[in-house]
mmCIF file of C-alpha atoms (C1' of nucleotides) in Angstrom:
data_model
loop_
_atom_site.group_PDB
_atom_site.id
_atom_site.type_symbol
_atom_site.label_atom_id
_atom_site.label_comp_id
_atom_site.label_asym_id
_atom_site.label_seq_id
_atom_site.Cartn_x
_atom_site.Cartn_y
_atom_site.Cartn_z
ATOM 1 C CA MET A 1 131.067 114.066 89.239
ATOM 2 C CA ASN A 2 128.221 115.125 86.951
ATOM 3 C CA ILE A 3 124.928 113.295 86.662
ATOM 4 C CA GLY A 4 125.837 111.410 83.499
ATOM 5 C CA GLU A 5 128.899 109.868 85.057
ATOM 6 C CA ALA A 6 127.000 109.089 88.235
ATOM 7 C CA ALA A 7 124.310 107.397 86.159
ATOM 8 C CA LYS A 8 126.852 105.148 84.497
ATOM 9 C CA ALA A 9 128.519 104.340 87.792
ATOM 10 C CA ALA A 10 125.224 103.494 89.491
ATOM 11 C CA GLY A 11 123.657 101.787 86.492
ATOM 12 C CA LEU A 12 120.622 104.054 86.637
ATOM 13 C CA PRO A 13 119.110 106.349 84.007
ATOM 14 C CA VAL A 14 119.845 110.041 84.411
ATOM 15 C CA LYS A 15 116.130 110.751 84.574
ATOM 16 C CA THR A 16 115.700 108.337 87.435
ATOM 17 C CA ILE A 17 118.420 110.029 89.442
ATOM 18 C CA ARG A 18 116.804 113.425 88.938
ATOM 19 C CA TYR A 19 113.554 111.869 90.077
ATOM 20 C CA TYR A 20 115.210 110.433 93.167
ATOM 21 C CA GLU A 21 116.469 113.885 94.016
ATOM 22 C CA GLU A 22 113.006 115.366 93.474
ATOM 23 C CA ILE A 23 111.502 112.984 96.025
ATOM 24 C CA GLY A 24 114.368 113.528 98.434
ATOM 25 C CA LEU A 25 116.210 110.204 98.233
ATOM 26 C CA VAL A 26 119.494 111.869 97.313
ATOM 27 C CA ARG A 27 120.669 115.432 97.761
ATOM 28 C CA PRO A 28 123.639 116.054 95.491
ATOM 29 C CA ALA A 29 125.444 119.404 95.756
ATOM 30 C CA ARG A 30 125.295 121.931 92.942
ATOM 31 C CA SER A 31 128.173 123.613 91.203
ATOM 32 C CA GLU A 32 128.148 127.276 90.167
ATOM 33 C CA ASN A 33 126.617 126.535 86.786
ATOM 34 C CA GLY A 34 123.700 124.700 88.385
ATOM 35 C CA TYR A 35 124.918 121.210 87.518
ATOM 36 C CA ARG A 36 124.442 118.486 90.111
ATOM 37 C CA VAL A 37 127.689 117.306 91.695
ATOM 38 C CA PHE A 38 127.747 113.767 93.066
ATOM 39 C CA ALA A 39 130.110 112.838 95.862
ATOM 40 C CA GLU A 40 131.155 109.306 96.757
ATOM 41 C CA SER A 41 128.460 109.153 99.419
ATOM 42 C CA ASP A 42 125.816 110.086 96.849
ATOM 43 C CA LEU A 43 127.047 107.366 94.549
ATOM 44 C CA HIS A 44 126.895 104.896 97.374
ATOM 45 C CA LYS A 45 123.286 105.842 98.023
ATOM 46 C CA LEU A 46 122.392 105.522 94.357
ATOM 47 C CA ASN A 47 123.894 102.056 94.276
ATOM 48 C CA PHE A 48 121.994 101.151 97.412
ATOM 49 C CA LEU A 49 118.792 102.396 95.814
ATOM 50 C CA GLY A 50 119.438 100.554 92.590
ATOM 51 C CA ARG A 51 119.939 97.273 94.415
ATOM 52 C CA SER A 52 116.905 97.796 96.640
ATOM 53 C CA ARG A 53 114.675 98.619 93.678
ATOM 54 C CA ALA A 54 116.037 95.597 91.803
ATOM 55 C CA LEU A 55 114.852 93.484 94.720
ATOM 56 C CA GLY A 56 111.406 94.973 94.203
ATOM 57 C CA PHE A 57 111.242 97.198 97.268
ATOM 58 C CA SER A 58 108.905 100.159 96.859
ATOM 59 C CA ILE A 59 110.339 103.650 96.878
ATOM 60 C CA GLU A 60 109.010 104.179 100.393
ATOM 61 C CA ASP A 61 110.604 100.933 101.539
ATOM 62 C CA CYS A 62 113.844 102.101 99.946
ATOM 63 C CA ARG A 63 113.588 105.377 101.801
ATOM 64 C CA ALA A 64 113.129 103.514 105.077
ATOM 65 C CA LEU A 65 115.943 101.076 104.334
ATOM 66 C CA LEU A 66 118.286 103.906 103.442
ATOM 67 C CA ALA A 67 117.434 105.688 106.684
ATOM 68 C CA LEU A 68 118.105 102.513 108.652
ATOM 69 C CA TYR A 69 121.333 102.012 106.769
ATOM 70 C CA GLU A 70 122.501 105.452 107.809
ATOM 71 C CA ASP A 71 121.353 105.020 111.383
ATOM 72 C CA GLY A 72 124.110 103.251 113.268
ATOM 73 C CA THR A 73 121.776 102.625 116.214
ATOM 74 C CA ARG A 74 119.154 100.716 114.214
ATOM 75 C CA SER A 75 118.138 97.244 115.257
ATOM 76 C CA SER A 76 118.338 94.611 112.560
ATOM 77 C CA SER A 77 114.773 93.596 113.406
ATOM 78 C CA GLU A 78 113.504 96.792 111.793
ATOM 79 C CA VAL A 79 115.257 95.923 108.553
ATOM 80 C CA ARG A 80 114.140 92.356 108.684
ATOM 81 C CA GLU A 81 110.548 93.385 109.204
ATOM 82 C CA ILE A 82 110.519 95.407 106.011
ATOM 83 C CA ALA A 83 112.148 92.604 104.084
ATOM 84 C CA GLU A 84 109.768 90.024 105.514
ATOM 85 C CA ARG A 85 106.721 92.044 104.578
ATOM 86 C CA HIS A 86 108.069 92.403 101.080
ATOM 87 C CA LEU A 87 108.819 88.708 100.883
ATOM 88 C CA THR A 88 105.281 87.831 101.945
ATOM 89 C CA ASP A 89 103.960 90.236 99.359
ATOM 90 C CA ILE A 90 106.008 88.624 96.611
ATOM 91 C CA GLU A 91 104.953 85.162 97.647
ATOM 92 C CA GLY A 92 101.338 86.256 97.408
ATOM 93 C CA LYS A 93 101.909 87.606 93.946
ATOM 94 C CA ILE A 94 103.588 84.387 92.862
ATOM 95 C CA THR A 95 100.639 82.357 94.096
ATOM 96 C CA ASP A 96 98.194 84.606 92.293
ATOM 97 C CA LEU A 97 100.143 84.459 89.065
ATOM 98 C CA GLN A 98 100.510 80.697 89.252
ATOM 99 C CA SER A 99 96.778 80.312 89.540
ATOM 100 C CA LEU A 100 96.291 82.631 86.571
ATOM 101 C CA ARG A 101 98.880 80.694 84.638
ATOM 102 C CA ASP A 102 97.165 77.371 85.320
ATOM 103 C CA THR A 103 93.799 78.679 84.197
ATOM 104 C CA LEU A 104 95.249 80.272 81.082
ATOM 105 C CA ALA A 105 97.318 77.223 80.223
ATOM 106 C CA HIS A 106 94.215 75.047 80.338
ATOM 107 C CA LEU A 107 92.297 77.451 78.164
ATOM 108 C CA VAL A 108 95.078 77.764 75.616
ATOM 109 C CA ALA A 109 95.492 74.002 75.506
ATOM 110 C CA SER A 110 91.791 73.503 74.892
ATOM 111 C CA CYS A 111 91.698 75.899 71.944
ATOM 112 C CA ALA A 112 92.373 74.486 68.494
ATOM 113 C CA GLY A 113 93.916 77.738 67.291
ATOM 114 C CA ASP A 114 92.955 77.172 63.692
ATOM 115 C CA GLU A 115 90.842 79.051 61.151
ATOM 116 C CA ARG A 116 87.523 77.975 62.676
ATOM 117 C CA PRO A 117 85.613 80.346 64.929
ATOM 118 C CA ASP A 118 84.872 77.879 67.744
ATOM 119 C CA CYS A 119 86.918 78.908 70.739
ATOM 120 C CA PRO A 120 86.787 77.584 74.299
ATOM 121 C CA ILE A 121 88.719 80.644 75.473
ATOM 122 C CA LEU A 122 85.962 82.997 74.357
ATOM 123 C CA ASP A 123 83.349 80.569 75.650
ATOM 124 C CA ASN A 124 84.960 80.740 79.053
ATOM 125 C CA LEU A 125 85.258 84.524 79.053
ATOM 126 C CA SER A 126 81.655 84.936 78.021
ATOM 127 C CA GLY A 127 80.472 82.843 80.948
ATOM 128 C CA ASP A 128 80.271 79.406 79.288
ATOM 129 C CA MET B 1 68.865 98.937 84.245
ATOM 130 C CA ASN B 2 70.821 101.759 85.899
ATOM 131 C CA ILE B 3 74.557 101.692 86.479
ATOM 132 C CA GLY B 4 74.318 100.659 90.141
ATOM 133 C CA GLU B 5 72.344 97.567 89.361
ATOM 134 C CA ALA B 6 74.602 96.735 86.424
ATOM 135 C CA ALA B 7 77.618 97.089 88.696
ATOM 136 C CA LYS B 8 76.168 94.591 91.147
ATOM 137 C CA ALA B 9 75.240 92.177 88.391
ATOM 138 C CA ALA B 10 78.686 92.351 86.794
ATOM 139 C CA GLY B 11 80.624 92.484 90.041
ATOM 140 C CA LEU B 12 82.393 95.672 88.985
ATOM 141 C CA PRO B 13 82.590 99.082 90.682
ATOM 142 C CA VAL B 14 80.382 101.789 89.254
ATOM 143 C CA LYS B 15 83.441 103.930 88.601
ATOM 144 C CA THR B 16 85.041 101.191 86.573
ATOM 145 C CA ILE B 17 82.003 100.846 84.351
ATOM 146 C CA ARG B 18 81.978 104.575 83.680
ATOM 147 C CA TYR B 19 85.645 104.313 82.838
ATOM 148 C CA TYR B 20 84.971 101.426 80.445
ATOM 149 C CA GLU B 21 82.405 103.565 78.688
ATOM 150 C CA GLU B 22 84.839 106.471 78.496
ATOM 151 C CA ILE B 23 87.395 104.333 76.689
ATOM 152 C CA GLY B 24 84.747 102.826 74.437
ATOM 153 C CA LEU B 25 84.492 99.271 75.764
ATOM 154 C CA VAL B 26 80.749 99.551 76.393
ATOM 155 C CA ARG B 27 78.194 101.948 74.966
ATOM 156 C CA PRO B 28 75.100 101.881 77.146
ATOM 157 C CA ALA B 29 72.061 103.884 76.031
ATOM 158 C CA ARG B 30 70.943 106.963 77.935
ATOM 159 C CA SER B 31 67.524 107.720 79.305
ATOM 160 C CA GLU B 32 65.942 111.173 79.159
ATOM 161 C CA ASN B 33 67.410 112.221 82.491
ATOM 162 C CA GLY B 34 70.935 111.422 81.308
ATOM 163 C CA TYR B 35 71.254 108.176 83.279
ATOM 164 C CA ARG B 36 72.996 105.265 81.591
ATOM 165 C CA VAL B 37 70.687 102.398 80.709
ATOM 166 C CA PHE B 38 72.246 98.946 80.469
ATOM 167 C CA ALA B 39 70.668 96.286 78.254
ATOM 168 C CA GLU B 40 71.319 92.552 78.567
ATOM 169 C CA SER B 41 73.984 92.767 75.878
ATOM 170 C CA ASP B 42 75.799 95.478 77.845
ATOM 171 C CA LEU B 43 75.708 93.339 80.943
ATOM 172 C CA HIS B 44 77.079 90.440 78.994
ATOM 173 C CA LYS B 45 79.972 92.602 77.812
ATOM 174 C CA LEU B 46 80.665 93.811 81.332
ATOM 175 C CA ASN B 47 80.815 90.249 82.572
ATOM 176 C CA PHE B 48 83.125 89.340 79.715
ATOM 177 C CA LEU B 49 85.369 92.258 80.620
ATOM 178 C CA GLY B 50 85.362 91.385 84.291
ATOM 179 C CA ARG B 51 86.439 87.836 83.586
ATOM 180 C CA SER B 52 89.086 88.897 81.082
ATOM 181 C CA ARG B 53 90.541 91.432 83.481
ATOM 182 C CA ALA B 54 90.490 88.857 86.275
ATOM 183 C CA LEU B 55 92.669 86.685 84.053
ATOM 184 C CA GLY B 56 95.096 89.578 83.856
ATOM 185 C CA PHE B 57 94.502 90.625 80.262
ATOM 186 C CA SER B 58 95.306 94.263 79.582
ATOM 187 C CA ILE B 59 92.524 96.623 78.610
ATOM 188 C CA GLU B 60 93.735 96.574 75.017
ATOM 189 C CA ASP B 61 93.752 92.780 75.019
ATOM 190 C CA CYS B 62 90.227 92.882 76.421
ATOM 191 C CA ARG B 63 89.183 95.218 73.644
ATOM 192 C CA ALA B 64 90.609 92.841 71.063
ATOM 193 C CA LEU B 65 89.065 89.788 72.710
ATOM 194 C CA LEU B 66 85.683 91.470 72.881
ATOM 195 C CA ALA B 67 85.897 92.374 69.196
ATOM 196 C CA LEU B 68 86.780 88.781 68.333
ATOM 197 C CA TYR B 69 83.959 87.545 70.519
ATOM 198 C CA GLU B 70 81.500 89.656 68.571
ATOM 199 C CA ASP B 71 82.942 88.723 65.214
ATOM 200 C CA GLY B 72 81.345 85.457 64.129
ATOM 201 C CA THR B 73 83.920 85.042 61.368
ATOM 202 C CA ARG B 74 86.965 85.128 63.660
ATOM 203 C CA SER B 75 89.436 82.276 63.617
ATOM 204 C CA SER B 76 90.212 80.767 67.008
ATOM 205 C CA SER B 77 93.917 81.171 66.244
ATOM 206 C CA GLU B 78 93.586 84.913 66.731
ATOM 207 C CA VAL B 79 92.164 84.410 70.185
ATOM 208 C CA ARG B 80 94.696 81.796 71.063
ATOM 209 C CA GLU B 81 97.540 84.054 69.993
ATOM 210 C CA ILE B 82 96.482 86.759 72.427
ATOM 211 C CA ALA B 83 96.089 84.250 75.226
ATOM 212 C CA GLU B 84 99.428 82.642 74.469
ATOM 213 C CA ARG B 85 101.269 85.946 74.535
ATOM 214 C CA HIS B 86 99.651 86.726 77.852
ATOM 215 C CA LEU B 87 100.547 83.313 79.204
ATOM 216 C CA THR B 88 104.176 83.761 78.204
ATOM 217 C CA ASP B 89 104.173 87.148 79.850
ATOM 218 C CA ILE B 90 102.813 85.721 83.087
ATOM 219 C CA GLU B 91 105.317 82.893 83.066
ATOM 220 C CA GLY B 92 108.100 85.444 82.725
ATOM 221 C CA LYS B 93 106.766 87.388 85.657
ATOM 222 C CA ILE B 94 106.550 84.250 87.768
ATOM 223 C CA THR B 95 110.158 83.388 86.993
ATOM 224 C CA ASP B 96 111.295 86.899 87.869
ATOM 225 C CA LEU B 97 109.372 86.901 91.126
ATOM 226 C CA GLN B 98 110.658 83.475 92.095
ATOM 227 C CA SER B 99 114.205 84.649 91.680
ATOM 228 C CA LEU B 100 113.445 87.737 93.782
ATOM 229 C CA ARG B 101 111.810 85.555 96.385
ATOM 230 C CA ASP B 102 114.811 83.247 96.595
ATOM 231 C CA THR B 103 117.224 86.126 97.058
ATOM 232 C CA LEU B 104 115.014 87.790 99.638
ATOM 233 C CA ALA B 105 114.393 84.586 101.515
ATOM 234 C CA HIS B 106 118.122 84.018 101.841
ATOM 235 C CA LEU B 107 118.682 87.536 103.064
ATOM 236 C CA VAL B 108 115.851 87.380 105.586
ATOM 237 C CA ALA B 109 117.089 84.029 106.862
ATOM 238 C CA SER B 110 120.582 85.376 107.337
ATOM 239 C CA CYS B 111 119.448 88.340 109.421
ATOM 240 C CA ALA B 112 119.192 87.888 113.168
ATOM 241 C CA GLY B 113 116.317 90.348 113.442
ATOM 242 C CA ASP B 114 117.160 91.366 116.974
ATOM 243 C CA GLU B 115 118.098 94.632 118.687
ATOM 244 C CA ARG B 116 121.647 94.653 117.352
ATOM 245 C CA PRO B 117 122.511 96.829 114.352
ATOM 246 C CA ASP B 118 124.439 94.197 112.376
ATOM 247 C CA CYS B 119 122.359 93.319 109.344
ATOM 248 C CA PRO B 120 123.309 91.173 106.339
ATOM 249 C CA ILE B 121 120.346 92.606 104.450
ATOM 250 C CA LEU B 122 121.750 96.116 104.611
ATOM 251 C CA ASP B 123 125.222 94.784 103.936
ATOM 252 C CA ASN B 124 123.958 93.225 100.757
ATOM 253 C CA LEU B 125 122.074 96.334 99.648
ATOM 254 C CA SER B 126 125.079 98.531 100.262
ATOM 255 C CA GLY B 127 127.220 96.355 98.021
ATOM 256 C CA ASP B 128 128.747 93.965 100.595
ATOM 257 C "C1'" DC C 1 58.688 118.709 101.713
ATOM 258 C "C1'" DT C 2 62.629 116.871 102.830
ATOM 259 C "C1'" DT C 3 65.850 113.248 103.349
ATOM 260 C "C1'" DG C 4 68.701 109.929 101.439
ATOM 261 C "C1'" DA C 5 70.055 107.106 97.790
ATOM 262 C "C1'" DC C 6 71.200 107.338 93.226
ATOM 263 C "C1'" DC C 7 72.986 109.455 89.228
ATOM 264 C "C1'" DC C 8 75.813 112.919 86.451
ATOM 265 C "C1'" DT C 9 80.452 115.369 84.938
ATOM 266 C "C1'" DC C 10 84.973 116.915 85.584
ATOM 267 C "C1'" DC C 11 89.428 117.091 87.882
ATOM 268 C "C1'" DA C 12 93.235 115.206 90.435
ATOM 269 C "C1'" DG C 13 96.010 111.499 92.232
ATOM 270 C "C1'" DT C 14 98.159 106.789 92.333
ATOM 271 C "C1'" DG C 15 103.796 104.478 91.365
ATOM 272 C "C1'" DA C 16 107.845 105.053 89.460
ATOM 273 C "C1'" DC C 17 109.347 106.619 86.168
ATOM 274 C "C1'" DT C 18 109.844 108.210 80.855
ATOM 275 C "C1'" DG C 19 109.718 111.352 76.869
ATOM 276 C "C1'" DG C 20 110.002 115.685 75.055
ATOM 277 C "C1'" DA C 21 110.216 120.826 74.528
ATOM 278 C "C1'" DG C 22 112.946 124.717 75.123
ATOM 279 C "C1'" DG C 23 117.032 126.549 76.615
ATOM 280 C "C1'" DC C 24 121.735 126.928 79.048
ATOM 281 C "C1'" DT C 25 127.050 125.341 79.304
ATOM 282 C "C1'" DT C 26 130.917 122.829 78.134
ATOM 283 C "C1'" DT C 27 133.875 120.349 75.102
ATOM 284 C "C1'" DA C 28 135.604 118.961 70.683
ATOM 285 C "C1'" DT C 29 136.544 120.009 65.993
ATOM 286 C "C1'" DG C 30 137.555 122.693 61.592
ATOM 287 C "C1'" DC D 1 137.528 131.672 66.835
ATOM 288 C "C1'" DA D 2 133.188 129.913 65.333
ATOM 289 C "C1'" DT D 3 130.284 126.286 65.540
ATOM 290 C "C1'" DA D 4 128.374 121.985 66.442
ATOM 291 C "C1'" DA D 5 127.626 118.170 69.389
ATOM 292 C "C1'" DA D 6 127.107 116.512 73.816
ATOM 293 C "C1'" DG D 7 125.612 117.195 78.237
ATOM 294 C "C1'" DC D 8 123.179 119.714 81.596
ATOM 295 C "C1'" DC D 9 118.975 122.314 83.369
ATOM 296 C "C1'" DT D 10 113.644 122.868 84.362
ATOM 297 C "C1'" DC D 11 108.978 122.019 83.582
ATOM 298 C "C1'" DC D 12 105.067 119.599 81.571
ATOM 299 C "C1'" DA D 13 102.657 115.598 79.922
ATOM 300 C "C1'" DG D 14 101.920 110.718 79.521
ATOM 301 C "C1'" DT D 15 101.985 105.835 81.108
ATOM 302 C "C1'" DC D 16 98.075 101.945 83.258
ATOM 303 C "C1'" DA D 17 93.688 101.113 85.058
ATOM 304 C "C1'" DC D 18 91.440 102.827 87.786
ATOM 305 C "C1'" DT D 19 89.910 105.582 92.378
ATOM 306 C "C1'" DG D 20 88.451 109.531 95.220
ATOM 307 C "C1'" DG D 21 86.223 113.659 95.663
ATOM 308 C "C1'" DA D 22 83.823 118.093 94.615
ATOM 309 C "C1'" DG D 23 79.741 120.011 93.104
ATOM 310 C "C1'" DG D 24 75.341 119.324 91.535
ATOM 311 C "C1'" DG D 25 70.933 117.109 89.352
ATOM 312 C "C1'" DT D 26 67.080 113.256 89.933
ATOM 313 C "C1'" DC D 27 64.070 110.148 92.114
ATOM 314 C "C1'" DA D 28 61.339 107.320 95.564
ATOM 315 C "C1'" DA D 29 59.808 107.036 100.313
ATOM 316 C "C1'" DG D 30 57.877 108.853 104.461
#
DNA sequence: CTTGACCCTCCAGTGACTGGAGGCTTTATG
DNA sequence: CATAAAGCCTCCAGTCACTGGAGGGTCAAG
């Protein structure tokens, strides 16, 4: 299976797959003409990577998760640790964004948004 | 005022201020020895930028906001538009992250996290 | 006079791709 | 059978907003 077909099957852009090979996440074989050849196991990995990235795991987390996936002797605690760290990270980001949102919402609400120059948003940004 | 002092006053790293000059957000004078010299108005701009960035505005948004701030004939609607777009953007990000968080939380909760290899997290990532 | 704290410029790296140039190979069509 | 389109290849540059470091000049204190 060539890269284009693999891309469709995995739901990833061709460029992304080449990139994943470059950083050693997948190692497809090569045919005589130099084209990458993807086996079922490669496809499986690409799907795994796509799902992990969609859950927001970093590339390095994905690399670790993939290694654990392929290691039959792993302990589930190692996986859970990575996921927990990521979860904590996301929760922190949510909190930060919510606080930003509240501030911004107040500012937007306080601004007339008409043709006059008076603007509480700018007042706030300039230090009141 | 030299860049170090300006950095302290504005609460920004020296490197960041140099970067802001490079991209034309501030234009401090120069003394004979080549050192940047920051006037009160420059400091004011740096503070404005720091606050805008802290609210998550992109550099280009900051540039636009700064221009509006310095334009006495602006209409507050222009400012409000930028802020509203940013607010919408943030709300979208919050929604996305919340959905990620929910999925991850479920996965983490379902994983024993012990020494055994069985792991619903990996099962999910590998496509069930 | 020297030490240390500043300051300068320029270059490279971050994360995770994405776009494009320039050039093969394969497949479909006239 | 020629050609054109599609698909593949590599390599380089750009994204965003900085950040780190090399290599070197300037200044105030002891």
